[in-house]
Amino acid sequence: MLFSNITVAEKYNYLEEKFTKAYEWLRSTDIASLQPGSYPIAGDQVVANVQEYITISPDEASFETHEKFFDIQYVVSGREQFGVCKREGLTVKERREENDLIFYEEPGLSGSVLLEEGDLIIVAPEDAHKPRCVAGVPCQVKKVVVKVAL
């Protein structure tokens, strides 16, 4: 799945070498056996961050964006509702520039995608996203967020 607006659809090449290295790593790595932490794939240009958590209520989560990296969010196990909307027009709530994170006030309208085991979504800097949201009942999720540098 690719979530984008037509105005930026051709801005990025989702098959360039950095992305293909990430996809190959996701396909060929036994992620289920990895401990949470950071795993370089291509230096600091492509880095996998393995996470484990219990999904939370959407009211406890915030939409976020990144300015220096794409996210490839890949669910290893579990399921979550993943909020999506355009960054344009959102109101900034907090900036954590050292972590390349910008959090936003809840928009009036947004969508979501159900991510289950084996699913991934690619999030560009123009895409706001709200991960970790419960899908039905809270559950344990193991996820890899691959950071791909612009």
mmCIF file of N, CA and C in Angstrom, residues 29-94:
data_model
loop_
_atom_site.group_PDB
_atom_site.id
_atom_site.type_symbol
_atom_site.label_atom_id
_atom_site.label_comp_id
_atom_site.label_asym_id
_atom_site.label_seq_id
_atom_site.Cartn_x
_atom_site.Cartn_y
_atom_site.Cartn_z
ATOM 1 N N THR A 29 15.086 -11.475 6.813
ATOM 2 C CA THR A 29 15.499 -11.492 8.218
ATOM 3 C C THR A 29 14.472 -12.203 9.082
ATOM 4 N N ASP A 30 14.938 -13.001 10.025
ATOM 5 C CA ASP A 30 14.045 -13.645 10.999
ATOM 6 C C ASP A 30 13.730 -12.628 12.095
ATOM 7 N N ILE A 31 12.839 -11.715 11.776
ATOM 8 C CA ILE A 31 12.533 -10.601 12.666
ATOM 9 C C ILE A 31 11.901 -11.079 13.966
ATOM 10 N N ALA A 32 11.125 -12.155 13.897
ATOM 11 C CA ALA A 32 10.457 -12.659 15.097
ATOM 12 C C ALA A 32 11.462 -12.992 16.195
ATOM 13 N N SER A 33 12.686 -13.360 15.827
ATOM 14 C CA SER A 33 13.684 -13.724 16.834
ATOM 15 C C SER A 33 14.509 -12.529 17.316
ATOM 16 N N LEU A 34 14.341 -11.362 16.689
ATOM 17 C CA LEU A 34 15.121 -10.185 17.082
ATOM 18 C C LEU A 34 14.548 -9.533 18.340
ATOM 19 N N GLN A 35 15.435 -9.030 19.162
ATOM 20 C CA GLN A 35 15.038 -8.258 20.331
ATOM 21 C C GLN A 35 14.736 -6.824 19.896
ATOM 22 N N PRO A 36 13.888 -6.113 20.650
ATOM 23 C CA PRO A 36 13.674 -4.698 20.339
ATOM 24 C C PRO A 36 14.999 -3.956 20.312
ATOM 25 N N GLY A 37 15.112 -3.052 19.361
ATOM 26 C CA GLY A 37 16.331 -2.272 19.223
ATOM 27 C C GLY A 37 16.537 -1.834 17.801
ATOM 28 N N SER A 38 17.686 -1.234 17.554
ATOM 29 C CA SER A 38 18.018 -0.656 16.260
ATOM 30 C C SER A 38 18.990 -1.557 15.512
ATOM 31 N N TYR A 39 18.729 -1.771 14.209
ATOM 32 C CA TYR A 39 19.534 -2.646 13.366
ATOM 33 C C TYR A 39 19.864 -1.924 12.058
ATOM 34 N N PRO A 40 21.118 -1.501 11.871
ATOM 35 C CA PRO A 40 21.484 -0.837 10.618
ATOM 36 C C PRO A 40 21.342 -1.784 9.427
ATOM 37 N N ILE A 41 20.791 -1.263 8.345
ATOM 38 C CA ILE A 41 20.662 -2.015 7.101
ATOM 39 C C ILE A 41 21.640 -1.464 6.068
ATOM 40 N N ALA A 42 21.688 -0.139 5.967
ATOM 41 C CA ALA A 42 22.610 0.534 5.048
ATOM 42 C C ALA A 42 23.134 1.786 5.759
ATOM 43 N N GLY A 43 24.040 1.562 6.704
ATOM 44 C CA GLY A 43 24.590 2.666 7.490
ATOM 45 C C GLY A 43 23.495 3.417 8.220
ATOM 46 N N ASP A 44 23.577 4.744 8.201
ATOM 47 C CA ASP A 44 22.536 5.537 8.848
ATOM 48 C C ASP A 44 21.455 5.969 7.858
ATOM 49 N N GLN A 45 21.534 5.470 6.618
ATOM 50 C CA GLN A 45 20.548 5.812 5.584
ATOM 51 C C GLN A 45 19.309 4.927 5.634
ATOM 52 N N VAL A 46 19.471 3.694 6.109
ATOM 53 C CA VAL A 46 18.363 2.746 6.237
ATOM 54 C C VAL A 46 18.588 1.974 7.531
ATOM 55 N N VAL A 47 17.693 2.176 8.502
ATOM 56 C CA VAL A 47 17.852 1.563 9.820
ATOM 57 C C VAL A 47 16.518 0.968 10.250
ATOM 58 N N ALA A 48 16.555 -0.280 10.718
ATOM 59 C CA ALA A 48 15.356 -0.953 11.217
ATOM 60 C C ALA A 48 15.277 -0.799 12.722
ATOM 61 N N ASN A 49 14.119 -0.392 13.205
ATOM 62 C CA ASN A 49 13.865 -0.277 14.638
ATOM 63 C C ASN A 49 12.789 -1.278 15.009
ATOM 64 N N VAL A 50 13.183 -2.324 15.738
ATOM 65 C CA VAL A 50 12.246 -3.360 16.165
ATOM 66 C C VAL A 50 11.581 -2.888 17.459
ATOM 67 N N GLN A 51 10.255 -2.973 17.490
ATOM 68 C CA GLN A 51 9.470 -2.505 18.631
ATOM 69 C C GLN A 51 8.503 -3.592 19.085
ATOM 70 N N GLU A 52 8.188 -3.583 20.371
ATOM 71 C CA GLU A 52 7.126 -4.421 20.927
ATOM 72 C C GLU A 52 6.312 -3.559 21.866
ATOM 73 N N TYR A 53 4.982 -3.663 21.768
ATOM 74 C CA TYR A 53 4.115 -2.851 22.613
ATOM 75 C C TYR A 53 2.702 -3.427 22.622
ATOM 76 N N ILE A 54 1.898 -2.932 23.550
ATOM 77 C CA ILE A 54 0.464 -3.234 23.609
ATOM 78 C C ILE A 54 -0.250 -2.057 22.953
ATOM 79 N N THR A 55 -1.192 -2.339 22.053
ATOM 80 C CA THR A 55 -1.913 -1.257 21.385
ATOM 81 C C THR A 55 -2.703 -0.437 22.400
ATOM 82 N N ILE A 56 -2.923 0.838 22.052
ATOM 83 C CA ILE A 56 -3.582 1.785 22.957
ATOM 84 C C ILE A 56 -4.813 2.387 22.294
ATOM 85 N N SER A 57 -5.622 3.052 23.090
ATOM 86 C CA SER A 57 -6.789 3.762 22.580
ATOM 87 C C SER A 57 -6.328 4.888 21.663
ATOM 88 N N PRO A 58 -7.056 5.148 20.583
ATOM 89 C CA PRO A 58 -6.691 6.265 19.714
ATOM 90 C C PRO A 58 -6.626 7.604 20.449
ATOM 91 N N ASP A 59 -7.379 7.738 21.533
ATOM 92 C CA ASP A 59 -7.348 8.971 22.327
ATOM 93 C C ASP A 59 -6.007 9.178 23.019
ATOM 94 N N GLU A 60 -5.254 8.109 23.233
ATOM 95 C CA GLU A 60 -3.952 8.200 23.893
ATOM 96 C C GLU A 60 -2.816 8.442 22.908
ATOM 97 N N ALA A 61 -3.088 8.306 21.630
ATOM 98 C CA ALA A 61 -2.059 8.450 20.595
ATOM 99 C C ALA A 61 -2.196 9.806 19.903
ATOM 100 N N SER A 62 -1.156 10.195 19.191
ATOM 101 C CA SER A 62 -1.168 11.453 18.442
ATOM 102 C C SER A 62 -0.684 11.213 17.015
ATOM 103 N N PHE A 63 -1.187 12.031 16.109
ATOM 104 C CA PHE A 63 -0.639 12.019 14.762
ATOM 105 C C PHE A 63 0.766 12.591 14.811
ATOM 106 N N GLU A 64 1.640 12.063 13.960
ATOM 107 C CA GLU A 64 3.030 12.490 13.928
ATOM 108 C C GLU A 64 3.521 12.510 12.484
ATOM 109 N N THR A 65 4.610 13.239 12.266
ATOM 110 C CA THR A 65 5.311 13.216 10.987
ATOM 111 C C THR A 65 6.806 13.261 11.254
ATOM 112 N N HIS A 66 7.562 13.045 10.180
ATOM 113 C CA HIS A 66 9.020 13.124 10.215
ATOM 114 C C HIS A 66 9.460 13.965 9.027
ATOM 115 N N GLU A 67 10.548 14.693 9.175
ATOM 116 C CA GLU A 67 11.025 15.543 8.091
ATOM 117 C C GLU A 67 12.261 14.995 7.391
ATOM 118 N N LYS A 68 13.002 14.083 8.030
ATOM 119 C CA LYS A 68 14.255 13.589 7.461
ATOM 120 C C LYS A 68 14.173 12.150 6.967
ATOM 121 N N PHE A 69 13.090 11.456 7.312
ATOM 122 C CA PHE A 69 12.989 10.029 7.006
ATOM 123 C C PHE A 69 11.591 9.648 6.558
ATOM 124 N N PHE A 70 11.532 8.630 5.723
ATOM 125 C CA PHE A 70 10.312 7.877 5.472
ATOM 126 C C PHE A 70 10.220 6.824 6.567
ATOM 127 N N ASP A 71 9.028 6.361 6.857
ATOM 128 C CA ASP A 71 8.824 5.168 7.664
ATOM 129 C C ASP A 71 8.290 4.069 6.756
ATOM 130 N N ILE A 72 8.865 2.881 6.880
ATOM 131 C CA ILE A 72 8.221 1.671 6.371
ATOM 132 C C ILE A 72 7.820 0.928 7.627
ATOM 133 N N GLN A 73 6.536 0.915 7.935
ATOM 134 C CA GLN A 73 6.059 0.276 9.158
ATOM 135 C C GLN A 73 5.516 -1.099 8.795
ATOM 136 N N TYR A 74 6.144 -2.141 9.362
ATOM 137 C CA TYR A 74 5.865 -3.534 9.020
ATOM 138 C C TYR A 74 5.458 -4.291 10.285
ATOM 139 N N VAL A 75 4.280 -4.888 10.267
ATOM 140 C CA VAL A 75 3.779 -5.634 11.423
ATOM 141 C C VAL A 75 4.263 -7.078 11.343
ATOM 142 N N VAL A 76 5.038 -7.477 12.341
ATOM 143 C CA VAL A 76 5.556 -8.840 12.433
ATOM 144 C C VAL A 76 4.501 -9.752 13.040
ATOM 145 N N SER A 77 3.870 -9.282 14.128
ATOM 146 C CA SER A 77 2.797 -10.046 14.769
ATOM 147 C C SER A 77 1.847 -9.080 15.453
ATOM 148 N N GLY A 78 0.614 -9.506 15.623
ATOM 149 C CA GLY A 78 -0.418 -8.664 16.212
ATOM 150 C C GLY A 78 -1.158 -7.889 15.136
ATOM 151 N N ARG A 79 -1.892 -6.875 15.581
ATOM 152 C CA ARG A 79 -2.643 -6.027 14.659
ATOM 153 C C ARG A 79 -2.876 -4.678 15.295
ATOM 154 N N GLU A 80 -2.995 -3.666 14.454
ATOM 155 C CA GLU A 80 -3.271 -2.328 14.962
ATOM 156 C C GLU A 80 -4.030 -1.523 13.932
ATOM 157 N N GLN A 81 -4.771 -0.556 14.420
ATOM 158 C CA GLN A 81 -5.418 0.422 13.558
ATOM 159 C C GLN A 81 -4.427 1.566 13.404
ATOM 160 N N PHE A 82 -4.105 1.924 12.181
ATOM 161 C CA PHE A 82 -3.054 2.884 11.872
ATOM 162 C C PHE A 82 -3.699 4.120 11.264
ATOM 163 N N GLY A 83 -3.708 5.219 12.010
ATOM 164 C CA GLY A 83 -4.327 6.451 11.539
ATOM 165 C C GLY A 83 -3.515 7.108 10.443
ATOM 166 N N VAL A 84 -4.205 7.705 9.459
ATOM 167 C CA VAL A 84 -3.536 8.386 8.351
ATOM 168 C C VAL A 84 -4.296 9.666 7.993
ATOM 169 N N CYS A 85 -3.543 10.687 7.625
ATOM 170 C CA CYS A 85 -4.110 11.911 7.068
ATOM 171 C C CYS A 85 -2.969 12.745 6.490
ATOM 172 N N LYS A 86 -3.300 13.784 5.773
ATOM 173 C CA LYS A 86 -2.285 14.683 5.229
ATOM 174 C C LYS A 86 -1.724 15.559 6.339
ATOM 175 N N ARG A 87 -0.454 15.863 6.263
ATOM 176 C CA ARG A 87 0.176 16.772 7.228
ATOM 177 C C ARG A 87 -0.296 18.204 7.014
ATOM 178 N N GLU A 88 -0.526 18.548 5.780
ATOM 179 C CA GLU A 88 -0.936 19.906 5.438
ATOM 180 C C GLU A 88 -2.184 20.320 6.222
ATOM 181 N N GLY A 89 -2.113 21.466 6.869
ATOM 182 C CA GLY A 89 -3.262 21.998 7.606
ATOM 183 C C GLY A 89 -3.351 21.554 9.050
ATOM 184 N N LEU A 90 -2.495 20.640 9.497
ATOM 185 C CA LEU A 90 -2.544 20.198 10.888
ATOM 186 C C LEU A 90 -1.895 21.233 11.804
ATOM 187 N N THR A 91 -2.329 21.237 13.055
ATOM 188 C CA THR A 91 -1.794 22.150 14.066
ATOM 189 C C THR A 91 -0.733 21.429 14.883
ATOM 190 N N VAL A 92 0.480 21.979 14.900
ATOM 191 C CA VAL A 92 1.588 21.376 15.643
ATOM 192 C C VAL A 92 1.314 21.468 17.140
ATOM 193 N N LYS A 93 1.510 20.339 17.814
ATOM 194 C CA LYS A 93 1.363 20.266 19.274
ATOM 195 C C LYS A 93 2.726 20.268 19.950
ATOM 196 N N GLU A 94 3.689 19.548 19.361
ATOM 197 C CA GLU A 94 5.017 19.422 19.970
ATOM 198 C C GLU A 94 6.033 19.027 18.902
#
